[in-house]
Backbone as a printed PyTorch tensor [residue, N CA C, xyz], in Angstrom:
tensor([[[ 42.8000, -22.6840, 183.2920],
         [ 42.2070, -21.4090, 183.0960],
         [ 41.0180, -21.4840, 182.2880]],

        [[ 39.7490, -21.0460, 182.7050],
         [ 38.5700, -21.3260, 181.8990],
         [ 38.6080, -20.2530, 180.7510]],

        [[ 37.7200, -20.4790, 179.7040],
         [ 37.6140, -19.6030, 178.5190],
         [ 37.2370, -18.1130, 179.1090]],

        [[ 36.3030, -17.9880, 179.8570],
         [ 35.7520, -16.6530, 180.3230],
         [ 37.0260, -15.9090, 181.0300]],

        [[ 37.6540, -16.7390, 181.8320],
         [ 38.7510, -16.2070, 182.6750],
         [ 39.8560, -15.7610, 181.7300]],

        [[ 40.1940, -16.4450, 180.7950],
         [ 41.1700, -16.1340, 179.7220],
         [ 40.6840, -14.9090, 178.8130]],

        [[ 39.4210, -14.8470, 178.5260],
         [ 39.1170, -13.6910, 177.6730],
         [ 39.1330, -12.4510, 178.5430]],

        [[ 38.5810, -12.4550, 179.9000],
         [ 38.5660, -11.3380, 180.7360],
         [ 40.0940, -10.8230, 181.0280]],

        [[ 40.8770, -11.8350, 181.1930],
         [ 42.3910, -11.4680, 181.3760],
         [ 42.9420, -10.7040, 180.2860]],

        [[ 42.6700, -11.3100, 179.1250],
         [ 43.0530, -10.5360, 177.6540],
         [ 42.3670,  -9.1180, 177.6240]],

        [[ 41.2660,  -9.1610, 177.9060],
         [ 40.4750,  -7.6960, 178.0480],
         [ 41.2520,  -6.8400, 178.9980]],

        [[ 41.2970,  -7.2810, 180.1550],
         [ 42.0130,  -6.4470, 181.2840],
         [ 43.2380,  -5.7720, 180.7600]],

        [[ 44.1250,  -6.9710, 180.2570],
         [ 45.5340,  -6.4640, 179.9030],
         [ 45.4810,  -5.5870, 178.7590]],

        [[ 44.4910,  -5.6670, 177.8400],
         [ 44.4480,  -4.7240, 176.6130],
         [ 43.9830,  -3.3010, 176.9990]],

        [[ 43.0030,  -3.3440, 177.9210],
         [ 42.1370,  -1.9470, 178.1900],
         [ 42.5220,  -1.4080, 179.4850]],

        [[ 43.1450,  -1.9570, 180.5340],
         [ 43.2550,  -1.3590, 181.8860],
         [ 43.9880,   0.0370, 181.7320]],

        [[ 45.1530,   0.1890, 180.9410],
         [ 45.9500,   1.3620, 180.9320],
         [ 45.1150,   2.4620, 180.2100]],

        [[ 44.4910,   2.1710, 179.3760],
         [ 43.6390,   3.1820, 178.4550],
         [ 42.3310,   3.6230, 179.4930]],

        [[ 41.6590,   2.7680, 180.2240],
         [ 40.7920,   3.0120, 181.1540],
         [ 41.2560,   3.8500, 182.2810]],

        [[ 42.2500,   3.5390, 182.7170],
         [ 43.2170,   4.1830, 183.8540],
         [ 43.4610,   5.6490, 183.3500]],

        [[ 43.9640,   5.7280, 182.1430],
         [ 44.3470,   7.1990, 181.5600],
         [ 43.0970,   8.0130, 181.4870]],

        [[ 41.8320,   7.3410, 180.9290],
         [ 40.5980,   8.0880, 180.9050],
         [ 40.2350,   8.6930, 182.3100]],

        [[ 40.1960,   7.8800, 183.1460],
         [ 39.9370,   8.3150, 184.4840],
         [ 40.7090,   9.3250, 185.0750]],

        [[ 42.0000,   9.1540, 184.8790],
         [ 42.9790,  10.1620, 185.4020],
         [ 42.6090,  11.5650, 184.7490]],

        [[ 42.2440,  11.5550, 183.2750],
         [ 41.9990,  12.7830, 182.7210],
         [ 40.9160,  13.3790, 183.1980]],

        [[ 39.8320,  12.5210, 183.7160],
         [ 38.6520,  13.0830, 184.2520],
         [ 38.6120,  13.5150, 185.7470]],

        [[ 39.4490,  12.7830, 186.4550],
         [ 39.2660,  12.8980, 187.9260],
         [ 40.5250,  13.0640, 188.7140]],

        [[ 41.5920,  12.5900, 188.1240],
         [ 42.8640,  12.7090, 188.6360],
         [ 43.3490,  11.3260, 189.1090]],

        [[ 44.5920,  11.1540, 189.5650],
         [ 45.2170,  10.0250, 189.9910],
         [ 44.7250,   9.6200, 191.2830]],

        [[ 44.1730,  10.3870, 192.1640],
         [ 43.9360,   9.8690, 193.5740],
         [ 42.6470,   8.9010, 193.3850]],

        [[ 41.8300,   9.0190, 192.4760],
         [ 40.6180,   8.1360, 192.4500],
         [ 40.7950,   6.8560, 191.4710]],

        [[ 41.7920,   7.1160, 190.5300],
         [ 41.8760,   6.2280, 189.3150],
         [ 41.9470,   4.8770, 189.6610]],

        [[ 42.7680,   4.5180, 190.5640],
         [ 42.7180,   3.0620, 190.8390],
         [ 41.5150,   2.3920, 191.3340]],

        [[ 40.8770,   3.1590, 192.2080],
         [ 39.5850,   2.7170, 192.8070],
         [ 38.5390,   2.6930, 191.6860]],

        [[ 38.3930,   3.7410, 190.8300],
         [ 37.4220,   3.5710, 189.8280],
         [ 37.7580,   2.5140, 188.9060]],

        [[ 38.9190,   2.3770, 188.3820],
         [ 39.3190,   1.2630, 187.5480],
         [ 39.1070,  -0.0860, 187.9900]],

        [[ 39.3550,  -0.3370, 189.3710],
         [ 38.9820,  -1.6670, 190.0070],
         [ 37.4130,  -1.8080, 190.0910]],

        [[ 36.7730,  -0.8750, 190.3080],
         [ 35.2380,  -1.0410, 190.2810],
         [ 34.7250,  -1.2690, 188.8380]],

        [[ 35.3630,  -0.6270, 187.8700],
         [ 35.0030,  -0.6870, 186.4880],
         [ 35.1620,  -2.2110, 185.9720]],

        [[ 36.3830,  -2.7930, 186.3050],
         [ 36.6590,  -4.0970, 185.8300],
         [ 35.7050,  -5.1920, 186.7530]],

        [[ 35.6440,  -4.8310, 188.0130],
         [ 34.6890,  -5.6290, 188.8240],
         [ 33.2640,  -5.7940, 188.1770]],

        [[ 32.8770,  -4.6750, 187.7370],
         [ 31.5610,  -4.6530, 186.9600],
         [ 31.6680,  -5.5390, 185.7150]],

        [[ 32.6540,  -5.1200, 184.9720],
         [ 32.9190,  -6.0710, 183.6910],
         [ 32.7900,  -7.4160, 183.8930]],

        [[ 33.3710,  -7.9130, 185.1030],
         [ 33.5420,  -9.2340, 185.3910],
         [ 31.9330,  -9.8700, 185.5910]],

        [[ 31.2600,  -9.0800, 186.4950],
         [ 29.8760,  -9.4690, 186.8820],
         [ 28.9750,  -9.4720, 185.6900]],

        [[ 29.2660,  -8.6900, 184.6990],
         [ 28.3180,  -8.5400, 183.6150],
         [ 29.1450,  -8.7050, 182.1330]],

        [[ 29.9930,  -9.9410, 182.4280],
         [ 30.8260, -10.2720, 181.3220],
         [ 30.2630, -10.6280, 180.0250]],

        [[ 28.8310, -11.2780, 180.2050],
         [ 28.3840, -11.6700, 179.0150],
         [ 27.6710, -10.4910, 178.2530]],

        [[ 27.7160,  -9.2560, 179.0170],
         [ 27.1600,  -8.0660, 178.3500],
         [ 28.2980,  -7.3250, 177.5000]],

        [[ 29.6170,  -7.5780, 177.9210],
         [ 30.7110,  -6.6210, 177.2480],
         [ 30.7950,  -7.0980, 175.9160]],

        [[ 30.6520,  -5.9530, 175.0540],
         [ 30.6490,  -6.1330, 173.6320],
         [ 32.2060,  -6.3210, 173.0790]],

        [[ 32.4030,  -6.5770, 171.8770],
         [ 33.7340,  -6.5700, 171.3610],
         [ 33.5680,  -5.4110, 170.2510]],

        [[ 34.5390,  -4.5350, 170.2030],
         [ 35.4010,  -4.1700, 171.2310],
         [ 35.0520,  -3.6730, 172.5200]],

        [[ 35.7000,  -4.0150, 173.7700],
         [ 35.3620,  -3.6940, 175.0080],
         [ 35.6970,  -2.2990, 175.4790]],

        [[ 36.5610,  -1.7860, 174.9780],
         [ 36.9710,  -0.3420, 175.3960],
         [ 36.0150,   0.6600, 175.5510]],

        [[ 35.2400,   0.8030, 174.5940],
         [ 34.0890,   1.9050, 174.7430],
         [ 33.2170,   1.4650, 175.8780]],

        [[ 32.7130,   0.2900, 175.8560],
         [ 31.9320,  -0.1620, 177.1120],
         [ 32.5110,   0.1300, 178.4480]],

        [[ 33.7990,  -0.2890, 178.4330],
         [ 34.5930,  -0.1950, 179.7300],
         [ 34.5020,   1.4070, 180.1620]],

        [[ 34.8240,   2.2740, 179.0210],
         [ 34.8970,   3.7250, 179.3560],
         [ 33.5150,   4.1940, 179.7950]],

        [[ 32.4530,   3.7590, 179.2900],
         [ 31.2050,   4.1010, 179.7370],
         [ 30.9210,   3.7680, 181.1210]],

        [[ 31.3420,   2.4950, 181.5530],
         [ 31.1050,   1.9750, 182.9310],
         [ 32.0320,   2.8720, 183.6940]],

        [[ 33.2170,   3.1890, 183.3880],
         [ 34.2300,   3.9260, 184.2180],
         [ 33.5630,   5.4690, 184.4700]],

        [[ 32.9350,   5.9280, 183.3610],
         [ 32.1760,   7.2180, 183.4720],
         [ 31.0830,   7.1440, 184.5100]],

        [[ 30.1810,   6.0600, 184.6030],
         [ 29.3180,   5.9220, 185.4030],
         [ 29.7170,   5.7400, 186.7780]],

        [[ 30.8180,   4.8650, 186.9870],
         [ 31.3700,   4.8070, 188.3060],
         [ 31.7790,   6.2270, 188.8910]],

        [[ 32.4840,   7.0010, 187.9780],
         [ 32.9480,   8.4010, 188.4570],
         [ 31.7140,   9.2970, 188.9340]],

        [[ 30.6780,   9.2260, 187.9900],
         [ 29.4600,   9.9300, 188.4610],
         [ 28.8570,   9.5000, 189.7690]],

        [[ 28.8810,   8.3510, 189.9580],
         [ 28.3890,   7.6160, 191.1540],
         [ 29.2460,   8.1670, 192.2460]],

        [[ 30.6260,   8.2050, 192.1070],
         [ 31.5000,   8.6900, 193.2650],
         [ 31.3130,  10.1560, 193.5010]],

        [[ 31.2880,  10.9940, 192.4280],
         [ 30.9980,  12.3690, 192.6100],
         [ 29.5850,  12.7340, 193.2420]],

        [[ 28.5900,  11.9000, 192.8750],
         [ 27.1730,  12.1150, 193.6530],
         [ 27.3030,  11.8550, 195.0970]],

        [[ 28.1070,  10.6590, 195.3760],
         [ 28.2270,  10.1930, 196.7620],
         [ 29.0120,  11.3340, 197.6420]],

        [[ 29.9410,  11.9090, 196.9460],
         [ 30.8250,  13.0360, 197.6050],
         [ 30.0410,  14.2630, 197.9370]],

        [[ 29.2050,  14.4530, 196.7410],
         [ 28.3020,  15.7490, 197.0680],
         [ 27.3490,  15.5910, 198.1800]],

        [[ 26.8960,  14.1660, 198.2750],
         [ 25.8480,  13.9840, 199.4000],
         [ 26.4590,  14.0920, 200.6980]],

        [[ 27.7270,  13.5490, 200.7820],
         [ 28.5990,  13.6800, 202.0080],
         [ 28.8620,  15.1330, 202.3410]],

        [[ 29.2060,  15.9270, 201.3660],
         [ 29.4460,  17.2930, 201.6090],
         [ 28.3130,  18.0330, 202.0430]],

        [[ 27.0280,  17.7120, 201.3570],
         [ 25.8870,  18.4140, 201.4840],
         [ 25.3930,  18.0730, 203.1930]],

        [[ 25.5690,  16.8910, 203.6120],
         [ 25.2660,  16.4470, 204.8830],
         [ 26.0750,  17.1900, 205.9900]],

        [[ 27.5280,  17.1840, 205.6470],
         [ 28.3940,  17.9330, 206.4440],
         [ 27.9760,  19.4610, 206.4120]],

        [[ 27.6260,  20.0000, 205.4500],
         [ 27.3820,  21.4720, 205.4730],
         [ 26.1150,  21.7000, 206.2830]],

        [[ 25.1270,  20.8780, 205.9970],
         [ 23.7980,  20.9600, 206.8180],
         [ 24.1580,  20.6290, 208.4630]],

        [[ 24.9360,  19.8970, 208.7470],
         [ 25.3420,  19.5960, 210.1210],
         [ 26.1800,  20.8390, 210.7390]],

        [[ 27.0280,  21.4120, 209.8470],
         [ 27.7140,  22.6530, 210.1940],
         [ 26.7510,  23.8240, 210.4020]],

        [[ 25.8120,  23.9370, 209.4960],
         [ 24.8200,  24.9720, 209.5160],
         [ 24.0090,  24.8780, 210.9480]],

        [[ 23.7970,  23.7920, 211.3590],
         [ 22.9530,  23.6590, 212.5620],
         [ 23.8570,  24.1530, 213.7610]],

        [[ 24.9850,  23.7400, 213.7320],
         [ 25.9320,  24.2280, 214.7520],
         [ 26.4960,  25.7120, 214.7200]],

        [[ 26.1380,  26.5440, 213.6330],
         [ 26.6180,  27.8380, 213.5220],
         [ 25.4780,  28.9110, 213.7170]],

        [[ 24.4340,  28.3710, 214.0570],
         [ 23.4050,  29.3660, 214.2630],
         [ 23.5390,  30.1510, 215.4740]],

        [[ 22.9370,  31.4600, 215.3310],
         [ 23.3580,  32.4190, 216.3720],
         [ 22.3880,  32.1930, 217.6820]],

        [[ 21.2650,  31.6900, 217.5180],
         [ 20.4450,  31.5890, 218.6530],
         [ 20.8890,  30.3680, 219.5460]],

        [[ 21.2210,  30.7590, 220.7370],
         [ 21.8850,  29.9190, 221.7930],
         [ 20.9970,  28.5780, 222.1440]],

        [[ 19.7450,  28.8290, 222.3590],
         [ 18.8280,  27.6980, 222.8190],
         [ 18.6840,  26.7440, 221.6240]],

        [[ 18.5770,  27.2930, 220.4370],
         [ 18.3700,  26.4260, 219.1460],
         [ 19.7210,  25.7640, 218.8720]],

        [[ 20.8240,  26.3580, 219.1760],
         [ 22.1520,  25.7500, 218.9600],
         [ 22.3120,  24.7700, 219.8400]],

        [[ 22.0300,  24.8870, 221.1130],
         [ 22.3820,  23.8870, 222.1420],
         [ 21.4510,  22.7660, 221.8860]],

        [[ 20.2850,  22.9060, 221.5320],
         [ 19.4360,  21.7610, 221.0550],
         [ 19.9040,  20.8970, 219.8550]],

        [[ 20.1470,  21.6540, 218.8740],
         [ 20.7050,  21.0110, 217.6400],
         [ 22.1110,  20.3940, 217.9420]],

        [[ 22.9250,  21.0730, 218.5750],
         [ 24.1690,  20.4850, 218.8630],
         [ 24.0440,  19.1850, 219.6150]],

        [[ 23.2530,  19.3440, 220.6560],
         [ 22.9280,  17.9080, 221.4340],
         [ 22.6680,  16.8590, 220.3080]],

        [[ 21.6610,  17.2200, 219.4780],
         [ 21.3100,  16.0440, 218.5150],
         [ 22.3000,  15.7330, 217.5390]],

        [[ 23.1610,  16.6120, 217.0540],
         [ 24.3940,  16.4220, 216.2760],
         [ 25.2450,  15.6020, 216.8760]],

        [[ 25.6480,  15.8880, 218.1410],
         [ 26.6400,  15.0170, 218.9770],
         [ 26.0530,  13.7940, 219.1420]],

        [[ 24.8030,  13.6960, 219.5720],
         [ 24.2550,  12.2750, 219.6740],
         [ 24.1650,  11.4970, 218.5040]],

        [[ 23.9790,  12.0660, 217.3070],
         [ 23.9180,  11.2720, 216.1480],
         [ 25.3150,  11.0770, 215.5870]],

        [[ 26.1240,  11.8390, 216.0400],
         [ 27.6410,  11.4920, 215.5910],
         [ 28.1470,  10.4440, 216.4250]],

        [[ 27.6130,  10.1730, 217.5050],
         [ 28.0970,   9.1250, 218.3720],
         [ 27.4650,   7.7250, 218.0170]],

        [[ 26.5150,   7.7240, 217.1300],
         [ 25.9320,   6.4700, 216.6340],
         [ 26.7280,   5.8950, 215.3140]],

        [[ 26.4560,   4.8290, 214.9170],
         [ 27.0210,   4.2630, 213.8400],
         [ 26.4050,   4.7990, 212.6020]],

        [[ 26.9900,   4.7180, 211.3750],
         [ 26.5030,   5.1650, 210.1390],
         [ 25.2090,   4.3890, 210.0700]],

        [[ 25.0200,   3.1780, 210.1740],
         [ 23.9100,   2.4720, 209.9660],
         [ 22.7140,   2.9320, 210.8970]],

        [[ 23.0100,   3.0780, 212.1820],
         [ 21.9430,   3.6320, 213.1670],
         [ 21.4760,   4.9820, 212.6770]],

        [[ 22.3520,   5.9080, 212.1590],
         [ 21.9940,   7.2280, 211.8350],
         [ 21.0660,   7.0700, 210.5130]],

        [[ 21.5410,   6.0920, 209.4610],
         [ 20.5150,   5.9240, 208.4780],
         [ 19.2210,   5.4810, 208.8330]],

        [[ 19.0250,   4.6280, 209.7330],
         [ 17.7570,   4.1160, 210.1820],
         [ 16.8400,   5.3570, 210.8040]],

        [[ 17.3750,   6.0720, 211.5910],
         [ 16.8400,   7.2220, 212.2650],
         [ 16.4170,   8.2150, 211.0450]],

        [[ 17.2910,   8.4530, 210.2340],
         [ 17.0010,   9.5890, 209.0720],
         [ 16.0630,   9.1150, 208.1150]],

        [[ 15.9160,   7.8350, 207.8390],
         [ 14.8360,   7.2550, 206.8900],
         [ 13.5450,   7.5760, 207.5440]],

        [[ 13.3880,   7.2010, 208.8360],
         [ 12.1690,   7.2930, 209.4690],
         [ 11.7670,   8.7600, 209.8110]],

        [[ 12.6820,   9.5150, 210.5470],
         [ 12.3840,  10.8030, 211.0210],
         [ 12.5630,  11.8880, 209.9350]],

        [[ 13.5100,  11.9610, 209.1000],
         [ 13.7580,  12.9200, 208.2800],
         [ 13.0580,  12.8490, 206.8110]],

        [[ 12.9780,  11.4490, 206.2980],
         [ 12.5790,  11.1010, 205.1580],
         [ 11.0470,  10.8460, 205.2540]],

        [[ 10.6650,  10.4560, 206.4260],
         [  9.1190,  10.1170, 206.5690],
         [  8.6500,   8.8300, 206.1520]],

        [[  9.6990,   7.8370, 205.9160],
         [  9.2870,   6.5830, 205.4310],
         [  8.7640,   5.7360, 206.5860]],

        [[  7.7720,   4.8130, 206.2230],
         [  7.2690,   3.8680, 207.0760],
         [  8.3400,   2.8310, 207.4080]],

        [[  8.4130,   2.1620, 208.4340],
         [  9.4760,   1.0310, 208.6360],
         [  9.4490,   0.1450, 207.6780]],

        [[  8.2320,  -0.2860, 207.0480],
         [  8.2310,  -1.1840, 205.9060],
         [  8.8720,  -0.7030, 204.7620]],

        [[  8.7760,   0.5650, 204.2720],
         [  9.4220,   1.1330, 203.3210],
         [ 10.8410,   1.3690, 203.3880]],

        [[ 11.0520,   1.7160, 204.7000],
         [ 12.5580,   1.9870, 205.1470],
         [ 13.3370,   0.6170, 205.0220]],

        [[ 12.5720,  -0.5280, 205.5780],
         [ 13.1980,  -1.7510, 205.4940],
         [ 13.6000,  -2.0940, 203.9220]],

        [[ 12.6890,  -1.8150, 203.1260],
         [ 13.1400,  -2.0480, 201.6220],
         [ 14.3350,  -1.1840, 201.0140]],

        [[ 14.5180,  -0.0520, 201.6970],
         [ 15.6930,   0.7810, 201.1620],
         [ 16.9510,  -0.0480, 201.8730]],

        [[ 16.7000,  -0.3160, 203.0620],
         [ 18.0380,  -1.0370, 203.8190],
         [ 18.2860,  -2.4030, 203.3010]],

        [[ 17.1730,  -3.0820, 202.7020],
         [ 17.2730,  -4.4170, 202.2740],
         [ 17.2230,  -5.4740, 203.2130]],

        [[ 16.2690,  -5.2290, 204.3300],
         [ 16.1000,  -6.3640, 205.3790],
         [ 14.6460,  -6.4820, 205.4650]],

        [[ 14.2010,  -7.4060, 206.2750],
         [ 12.7000,  -7.4800, 206.5290],
         [ 12.1950,  -6.3220, 207.5150]],

        [[ 10.9230,  -6.1140, 207.3300],
         [ 10.2760,  -5.1610, 208.2430],
         [ 10.7020,  -5.3080, 209.6650]],

        [[ 10.4560,  -6.6840, 210.0690],
         [ 10.7730,  -7.0380, 211.3660],
         [ 12.1890,  -6.6390, 211.9150]],

        [[ 13.0500,  -7.0070, 210.9940],
         [ 14.5830,  -6.6820, 211.2780],
         [ 14.6810,  -5.3060, 211.3870]],

        [[ 14.1440,  -4.5560, 210.4550],
         [ 14.2070,  -3.1830, 210.4270],
         [ 13.6760,  -2.4710, 211.9120]],

        [[ 12.5420,  -3.0220, 212.1840],
         [ 11.9960,  -2.5370, 213.6900],
         [ 12.8750,  -2.7120, 214.8360]],

        [[ 13.5230,  -3.8710, 214.7840],
         [ 14.4050,  -4.1660, 215.8820],
         [ 15.5530,  -3.3340, 215.6640]],

        [[ 16.1630,  -3.0790, 214.5280],
         [ 17.3480,  -2.1420, 214.5960],
         [ 16.9580,  -0.6450, 214.7900]],

        [[ 15.8660,  -0.2790, 214.5210],
         [ 15.3910,   1.0350, 214.7560],
         [ 15.1850,   1.1470, 216.2000]],

        [[ 14.5330,   0.2980, 216.8180],
         [ 14.3280,   0.3960, 218.2980],
         [ 15.7170,   0.4860, 218.9900]],

        [[ 16.7160,  -0.2680, 218.5570],
         [ 18.1970,  -0.2610, 219.2050],
         [ 18.6320,   1.2280, 218.9160]],

        [[ 18.4330,   1.7870, 217.7190],
         [ 18.9960,   2.9210, 217.2960],
         [ 18.4620,   4.1680, 218.1490]],

        [[ 17.0790,   3.9460, 218.3370],
         [ 16.3670,   5.0100, 219.2150],
         [ 17.0020,   4.9350, 220.6660]],

        [[ 17.1070,   3.7660, 221.1340],
         [ 17.5820,   3.6270, 222.4600],
         [ 19.0710,   4.3350, 222.6970]],

        [[ 19.9340,   4.0360, 221.6440],
         [ 21.0840,   4.5220, 221.7420],
         [ 21.2020,   6.0030, 221.6150]],

        [[ 20.3330,   6.6240, 220.7270],
         [ 20.0930,   7.9930, 220.5170],
         [ 19.7690,   8.6360, 221.8780]],

        [[ 18.7730,   8.0530, 222.4920],
         [ 18.2190,   8.6270, 223.8290],
         [ 19.4130,   8.6980, 224.7580]],

        [[ 20.0660,   7.4490, 224.8750],
         [ 21.1590,   7.3650, 225.7270],
         [ 22.3460,   8.4180, 225.5250]],

        [[ 22.6590,   8.5660, 224.2660],
         [ 23.6720,   9.5200, 223.8340],
         [ 23.2090,  10.9690, 224.2430]],

        [[ 21.8400,  11.1660, 224.1160],
         [ 21.2320,  12.3960, 224.3900],
         [ 21.2490,  12.7630, 225.7890]],

        [[ 21.2770,  11.8170, 226.7350],
         [ 21.3330,  11.8690, 228.2150],
         [ 22.6480,  12.3100, 228.5910]],

        [[ 23.7100,  11.6560, 227.8050],
         [ 25.0470,  11.9770, 228.3280],
         [ 25.6990,  13.0100, 227.4990]],

        [[ 24.9910,  13.6340, 226.6040],
         [ 25.6040,  14.8130, 225.8940],
         [ 25.7430,  15.9880, 226.7000]],

        [[ 26.9520,  16.8520, 226.6850],
         [ 26.9690,  17.6590, 227.6580],
         [ 26.1840,  18.9860, 227.4570]],

        [[ 25.4510,  19.2010, 226.2720],
         [ 24.5860,  20.1130, 226.0390],
         [ 23.1380,  19.6400, 226.2510]],

        [[ 22.8830,  18.4860, 226.6790],
         [ 21.3870,  18.0500, 226.6740],
         [ 20.8700,  18.8170, 227.8910]],

        [[ 19.8180,  19.3630, 227.5830],
         [ 19.0250,  20.1600, 228.5840],
         [ 18.3760,  19.4710, 229.8580]],

        [[ 17.4170,  18.6950, 229.5610],
         [ 16.8550,  17.9180, 230.7740],
         [ 16.4340,  16.5730, 230.2560]],

        [[ 16.0520,  15.6680, 231.2630],
         [ 15.5200,  14.4400, 230.8870],
         [ 14.3110,  14.6270, 230.2020]],

        [[ 13.3200,  15.4800, 230.5220],
         [ 12.2710,  15.6990, 229.8970],
         [ 12.2920,  15.9350, 228.3540]],

        [[ 13.3500,  16.9120, 228.0490],
         [ 13.6730,  17.2650, 226.8460],
         [ 14.0750,  16.1190, 225.9950]],

        [[ 14.9480,  15.3460, 226.6390],
         [ 15.5320,  14.0960, 225.8860],
         [ 14.3260,  13.2950, 225.5110]],

        [[ 13.4600,  12.9940, 226.3590],
         [ 12.4270,  12.1810, 226.0470],
         [ 11.4190,  12.6540, 224.9880]],

        [[ 11.1960,  14.1570, 224.9260],
         [ 10.3290,  14.5710, 224.0870],
         [ 11.2040,  14.4380, 222.6900]],

        [[ 12.4750,  14.6270, 222.6400],
         [ 13.2020,  14.3930, 221.3870],
         [ 13.0590,  13.2100, 220.8800]],

        [[ 13.1480,  12.2260, 221.8330],
         [ 12.9440,  10.8150, 221.3660],
         [ 11.6030,  10.5130, 220.9030]],

        [[ 10.6090,  11.0660, 221.3050],
         [  9.2980,  10.8780, 220.8210],
         [  9.1930,  11.5400, 219.4520]],

        [[  9.9060,  12.6930, 219.0300],
         [  9.6980,  13.2560, 217.8800],
         [ 10.4590,  12.3800, 216.9460]],

        [[ 11.4090,  11.6500, 217.2970],
         [ 12.3550,  10.7900, 216.1750],
         [ 11.4600,   9.3010, 216.1680]],

        [[ 10.4500,   9.1660, 216.8920],
         [  9.7050,   7.7990, 216.8440],
         [  8.7710,   7.9040, 215.5450]]])
């Protein structure tokens, strides 16, 4: 066992229960194991930055992991609420169009939705969106092209899709 492995194992054995107890006190048992695992994964990646004593630093990392998890959950809930709001509108035509888009988007993968949202809703250029995704602009354009094709196909097969011209118009709006 290397020196770092031994030091990390010692730190883990000494601090895991206290980090877990802290997370449980902040967020409950349901997320504690995941947050503690992520905390110690970060500690391993940044082991040279871990001070002695390690517990305060580990608790700070656990706190940040919890905050990141909460922010991610809020984003998911916000998107779900937005999608629900689109489908609950009283205006039949508006609802039908939006429902077709929502259904078509729901049939895409998370990655495909993200590509379309970055370009259409966030207004990013393919070059900037590629930076967000972490790929080359050329790879992003290929993925975006495929996502658009899948969206158009999903719109064509959606039960509430109006007409082929409406699908084409929507596809152009998302371009």
